[in-house]
Amino acid sequence: MSVLEVIDLHVSVETEQGTKQILNGVDLIVNEGEIHAIMGPNGSGKSTLAYTIAGHPKYHVESGSVTLDGQDLLAMPVDARARAGLFLAMQYPVEIPGVAVTNFLRTAKTAIDGAQPPIRTWTKEVTEAMKNLRMDASFKDRNVNEGFSGGEKKRHEILQLELLKPKFAILDETDSGLDVDALKIVSEGVNRAKENTGLGLLLITHYTRILRYITPDYVHVFVDGRVAEEGGAELADRLENEGYDRFLAPASLG
Ligand SMILES: Nc1ncnc2c1ncn2[C@@H]1O[C@H](COP(=O)(O)OP(=O)(O)OP(=O)(O)O)[C@@H](O)[C@H]1O
Ligand SMILES: [Mg+2]
């Protein structure tokens, strides 16, 4: 049984105004096969948590730990984290000019598995996955994310998720900017990945609509760089109705 454990994580970032503390003691345990939704106000540190786990160099870990099956993820370079089974779908996927989708996917798969995927089955798998995500075959030859619409970028993230088969995936607002059909298609992709590989999911979102397709086992409310409350799927509905007022200090309310 695989487990991703975040324990008392404190993270800061260097800014022109000095060191800024962003995460203030995050505790989170995600077991294989579990879906954890993270909701919380803008600027509460959700993306910072995602980037820190994935290994973005900008974020400085002051204290605490992140382990995957007991292995210290924070001690690993980014590529080793991916090989250990971690996947991040970014809130704002980056363009990679000059790198075609098909090359990108094969290179990533080879790097993660440590061997080239067998060409015939791989091509079939890519074609099939793209079809399932309603991505036109012409995307294979386009440069990664270059000129992709917002929704197309998100589908490309889920395409990677399905093909790379990580143990744990962090999806940072993968639902934002998707039209109703795309939301369903992307959610189905995530559910397929979960069924096929039993992956654990950290789903960062502002909206309950994706949670109607991807049912969370747990919902965590993120406020001021830590988990302020935890509950089941019903907590998401409560947040949508009530907002975050009861978690915020009176001074920060308008
Ligand atoms: N490089 C940086 N310099 C200054 N402040 C930063 C930097 N990176 C992050 N922050 C600040 O850290 C806080 C947390 O940002 P983060 O992106 O993690 O929030 P979030 O919860 O993902 O918000 P959203 O819901 O809007 O995506 C914000 O106040 C942000 O301005
Ligand atoms: Mg964010």
Coordinates of C-alpha atoms and ligand atoms in Angstrom, one line a residue:
M1 CA 0.0 0.0 0.0
S2 CA 1.6 3.3 -1.1
V3 CA 1.3 6.4 1.0
L4 CA 2.2 10.1 0.5
E5 CA 2.8 11.8 3.8
V6 CA 3.2 15.5 4.5
I7 CA 4.1 16.2 8.1
D8 CA 4.3 19.7 9.7
L9 CA 5.5 21.3 6.5
H10 CA 6.7 24.9 6.8
V11 CA 7.7 26.6 3.5
S12 CA 8.9 30.1 2.7
V13 CA 9.8 32.0 -0.5
E14 CA 12.3 34.8 -1.0
T15 CA 10.7 38.0 -2.2
E16 CA 12.1 41.5 -2.7
Q17 CA 10.6 42.5 0.6
G18 CA 12.4 39.6 2.4
T19 CA 11.5 36.1 3.3
K20 CA 7.8 35.3 3.2
Q21 CA 6.3 32.4 5.1
I22 CA 3.7 30.7 3.1
L23 CA 3.0 27.2 4.5
N24 CA 2.7 27.1 8.3
G25 CA 2.6 23.4 9.3
V26 CA 0.7 21.3 6.7
D27 CA -0.3 17.8 7.7
L28 CA -1.7 15.5 5.1
I29 CA -1.7 11.8 4.5
V30 CA -2.9 10.4 1.2
N31 CA -3.1 6.6 0.8
E32 CA -3.1 4.8 -2.5
G33 CA -6.6 4.9 -4.1
E34 CA -7.8 7.9 -2.0
I35 CA -9.1 11.1 -3.4
H36 CA -8.4 14.2 -1.3
A37 CA -9.9 17.6 -2.3
I38 CA -8.1 20.7 -1.1
M39 CA -10.2 23.8 -1.1
G40 CA -9.4 27.3 0.2
P41 CA -9.3 31.0 -0.5
N42 CA -7.0 32.5 -3.1
G43 CA -3.5 32.9 -1.8
S44 CA -3.9 30.4 1.0
G45 CA -0.9 28.3 -0.3
K46 CA -2.5 25.5 -2.2
S47 CA -0.3 25.9 -5.3
T48 CA 2.7 26.4 -3.0
L49 CA 2.0 23.0 -1.4
A50 CA 1.8 21.4 -4.9
Y51 CA 5.0 23.0 -6.1
T52 CA 6.9 22.2 -2.9
I53 CA 5.9 18.5 -3.1
A54 CA 6.9 18.4 -6.8
G55 CA 10.2 20.2 -6.1
H56 CA 10.0 23.7 -7.5
P57 CA 13.3 25.4 -6.6
K58 CA 11.7 28.7 -5.6
Y59 CA 10.1 27.3 -2.5
H60 CA 12.3 26.8 0.6
V61 CA 11.4 24.1 3.1
E62 CA 12.0 25.4 6.6
S63 CA 11.0 22.3 8.4
G64 CA 8.7 19.3 8.1
S65 CA 8.8 16.3 5.8
V66 CA 7.3 14.9 2.6
T67 CA 7.7 11.2 2.1
L68 CA 6.4 8.7 -0.5
D69 CA 6.4 5.2 0.9
G70 CA 8.9 6.3 3.5
Q71 CA 11.3 7.8 1.0
D72 CA 12.3 11.4 1.6
L73 CA 10.9 13.3 -1.5
L74 CA 12.4 16.6 -0.4
A75 CA 15.9 15.2 -0.7
M76 CA 15.3 14.2 -4.3
P77 CA 15.7 16.2 -7.5
V78 CA 12.5 16.8 -9.4
D79 CA 13.1 14.0 -11.9
A80 CA 13.7 11.5 -9.1
R81 CA 10.4 12.5 -7.5
A82 CA 8.6 11.8 -10.8
R83 CA 10.4 8.4 -11.0
A84 CA 9.3 7.7 -7.5
G85 CA 5.7 8.0 -8.7
L86 CA 4.7 11.6 -8.3
F87 CA 2.8 13.7 -10.9
L88 CA 1.8 17.3 -10.9
A89 CA -0.8 18.9 -13.2
M90 CA 0.0 22.6 -12.9
Q91 CA -2.5 25.4 -12.5
Y92 CA -0.8 27.1 -15.4
P93 CA 0.8 24.5 -17.7
V94 CA 3.9 25.9 -19.4
E95 CA 4.5 26.1 -23.2
I96 CA 7.6 24.2 -24.5
P97 CA 8.4 25.7 -27.9
G98 CA 10.2 23.4 -30.3
V99 CA 9.0 20.2 -28.5
A100 CA 6.2 18.2 -30.1
V101 CA 3.7 16.5 -27.9
T102 CA 4.5 13.1 -29.2
N103 CA 8.3 13.5 -28.5
F104 CA 7.5 15.0 -25.1
L105 CA 5.3 12.1 -24.1
R106 CA 7.7 9.4 -25.2
T107 CA 10.7 11.2 -23.6
A108 CA 8.8 11.6 -20.3
K109 CA 7.6 7.9 -20.4
T110 CA 11.2 6.7 -21.1
A111 CA 12.6 8.9 -18.3
I112 CA 10.1 7.7 -15.7
D113 CA 10.2 4.0 -16.6
G114 CA 13.9 3.8 -17.3
A115 CA 13.3 2.2 -20.7
Q116 CA 11.8 3.2 -24.0
P117 CA 8.1 2.1 -24.2
P118 CA 7.7 -0.6 -26.9
I119 CA 6.8 1.4 -30.0
R120 CA 3.7 -0.4 -31.3
T121 CA 1.8 -0.7 -28.0
W122 CA 2.9 2.8 -27.0
T123 CA 1.6 4.5 -30.2
K124 CA -1.6 2.6 -29.8
E125 CA -1.9 3.7 -26.1
V126 CA -1.3 7.3 -27.0
T127 CA -3.8 7.3 -29.8
E128 CA -6.4 5.6 -27.6
A129 CA -5.8 8.0 -24.7
M130 CA -6.1 11.0 -27.0
K131 CA -9.3 9.7 -28.4
N132 CA -10.8 9.1 -24.9
L133 CA -9.9 12.7 -24.1
R134 CA -11.4 13.9 -27.4
M135 CA -8.1 15.4 -28.4
D136 CA -7.7 15.6 -32.2
A137 CA -4.7 13.5 -33.5
S138 CA -3.2 16.7 -34.9
F139 CA -2.2 17.7 -31.3
K140 CA 0.6 15.0 -31.5
D141 CA 2.6 17.2 -33.9
R142 CA 2.0 20.5 -32.2
N143 CA 4.5 21.9 -29.7
V144 CA 3.6 21.3 -26.1
N145 CA 0.9 23.8 -25.0
E146 CA 1.9 26.3 -27.6
G147 CA -1.2 28.1 -28.7
F148 CA -3.4 25.5 -26.8
S149 CA -6.6 26.9 -25.4
G150 CA -6.9 26.8 -21.6
G151 CA -9.1 23.7 -21.8
E152 CA -6.7 22.0 -24.3
K153 CA -3.8 22.5 -21.9
K154 CA -5.8 20.8 -19.1
R155 CA -6.6 17.8 -21.3
H156 CA -3.0 17.5 -22.2
E157 CA -2.2 17.3 -18.5
I158 CA -4.6 14.5 -18.0
L159 CA -3.2 12.8 -21.1
Q160 CA 0.1 12.7 -19.3
L161 CA -1.5 11.4 -16.2
E162 CA -3.1 8.5 -18.1
L163 CA 0.1 7.6 -19.9
L164 CA 2.7 8.1 -17.2
K165 CA 0.7 6.2 -14.6
P166 CA 2.0 7.8 -11.4
K167 CA 1.3 6.5 -7.9
F168 CA 0.2 10.0 -6.7
A169 CA -1.1 12.9 -8.7
I170 CA -1.6 16.5 -7.6
L171 CA -4.1 18.3 -9.8
D172 CA -3.9 22.0 -9.3
E173 CA -7.2 23.6 -10.5
T174 CA -7.4 21.2 -13.5
D175 CA -11.1 22.0 -13.6
S176 CA -10.7 25.8 -13.9
G177 CA -11.7 27.2 -17.3
L178 CA -13.2 23.9 -18.6
D179 CA -16.5 24.0 -20.4
V180 CA -19.2 21.5 -19.1
D181 CA -18.3 18.9 -21.7
A182 CA -14.5 19.2 -21.1
L183 CA -15.0 19.0 -17.4
K184 CA -16.8 15.7 -17.8
I185 CA -14.2 14.3 -20.3
V186 CA -11.3 15.4 -18.0
S187 CA -13.0 13.9 -14.9
E188 CA -13.6 10.6 -16.8
G189 CA -9.9 10.6 -17.6
V190 CA -9.0 11.0 -14.0
N191 CA -11.4 8.3 -12.9
R192 CA -10.0 6.0 -15.5
A193 CA -6.5 6.6 -14.3
K194 CA -7.6 5.9 -10.8
E195 CA -9.4 2.7 -11.8
N196 CA -6.5 1.4 -13.9
T197 CA -3.6 2.2 -11.5
G198 CA -5.2 2.8 -8.1
L199 CA -3.5 6.1 -7.8
G200 CA -3.9 8.5 -4.9
L201 CA -5.1 12.0 -5.8
L202 CA -4.7 15.5 -4.3
L203 CA -7.3 17.6 -6.1
I204 CA -7.0 21.3 -5.6
T205 CA -10.2 23.1 -6.6
H206 CA -12.4 26.1 -6.0
Y207 CA -15.6 24.4 -7.2
T208 CA -17.8 21.5 -6.2
R209 CA -18.8 20.8 -9.8
I210 CA -15.7 18.6 -10.5
L211 CA -16.4 16.8 -7.2
R212 CA -19.7 15.6 -8.6
Y213 CA -17.7 13.6 -11.1
I214 CA -14.7 12.8 -9.0
T215 CA -16.0 11.9 -5.5
P216 CA -13.6 12.9 -2.8
D217 CA -13.0 10.6 0.2
Y218 CA -11.8 13.7 2.2
V219 CA -12.1 17.4 1.8
H220 CA -9.4 19.7 3.4
V221 CA -10.0 23.4 4.0
F222 CA -6.7 25.2 3.4
V223 CA -6.4 28.6 5.2
D224 CA -3.2 30.6 5.9
G225 CA -0.9 27.9 4.8
R226 CA -2.3 25.0 6.7
V227 CA -5.3 22.7 6.9
A228 CA -7.9 24.4 9.0
E229 CA -10.6 21.8 8.8
E230 CA -11.2 18.3 7.4
G231 CA -14.3 16.5 6.5
G232 CA -16.0 14.3 3.9
A233 CA -17.6 15.2 0.6
E234 CA -20.4 17.1 2.4
L235 CA -17.9 19.7 3.6
A236 CA -17.4 20.9 0.0
D237 CA -21.0 21.7 -0.4
R238 CA -21.0 23.6 2.9
L239 CA -18.0 25.7 1.7
E240 CA -19.7 26.5 -1.5
N241 CA -22.8 27.7 0.4
E242 CA -21.0 29.5 3.2
G243 CA -17.7 30.6 1.8
Y244 CA -14.6 30.8 4.0
D245 CA -15.7 33.6 6.4
R246 CA -15.7 31.4 9.5
F247 CA -12.1 30.5 8.9
L248 CA -10.8 34.0 8.4
A249 CA -9.7 36.4 11.0
P250 CA -12.2 39.2 11.5
A251 CA -9.5 41.8 10.4
S252 CA -9.2 40.3 7.0
L253 CA -13.0 40.5 6.3
G254 CA -14.1 43.5 4.4
Ligands
LIG1 N1 7.5 34.2 -5.5 C1 6.6 34.7 -4.7 N2 6.8 36.0 -4.2 C2 5.9 36.6 -3.4 N3 4.8 35.9 -2.9 C3 4.6 34.7 -3.3 C4 5.5 34.0 -4.2 N4 5.0 32.8 -4.5 C5 3.8 32.7 -3.7 N5 3.6 33.9 -3.1 C6 2.5 34.2 -2.2 O1 2.1 33.1 -1.4 C7 0.7 33.0 -1.2 C8 0.2 31.6 -1.6 O2 0.2 31.5 -3.0 P1 -0.4 30.2 -3.8 O3 -0.2 30.4 -5.2 O4 0.2 29.0 -3.1 O5 -1.9 30.3 -3.4 P2 -3.2 29.5 -3.9 O6 -3.8 29.0 -2.6 O7 -2.7 28.5 -4.8 O8 -4.1 30.6 -4.5 P3 -5.1 30.5 -5.8 O9 -6.4 29.8 -5.2 O10 -5.3 31.9 -6.2 O11 -4.5 29.6 -6.9 C9 0.2 34.2 -2.0 O12 -0.1 35.2 -1.2 C10 1.2 34.5 -3.0 O13 1.2 35.9 -3.4
MG2 MG -3.2 28.2 -6.8

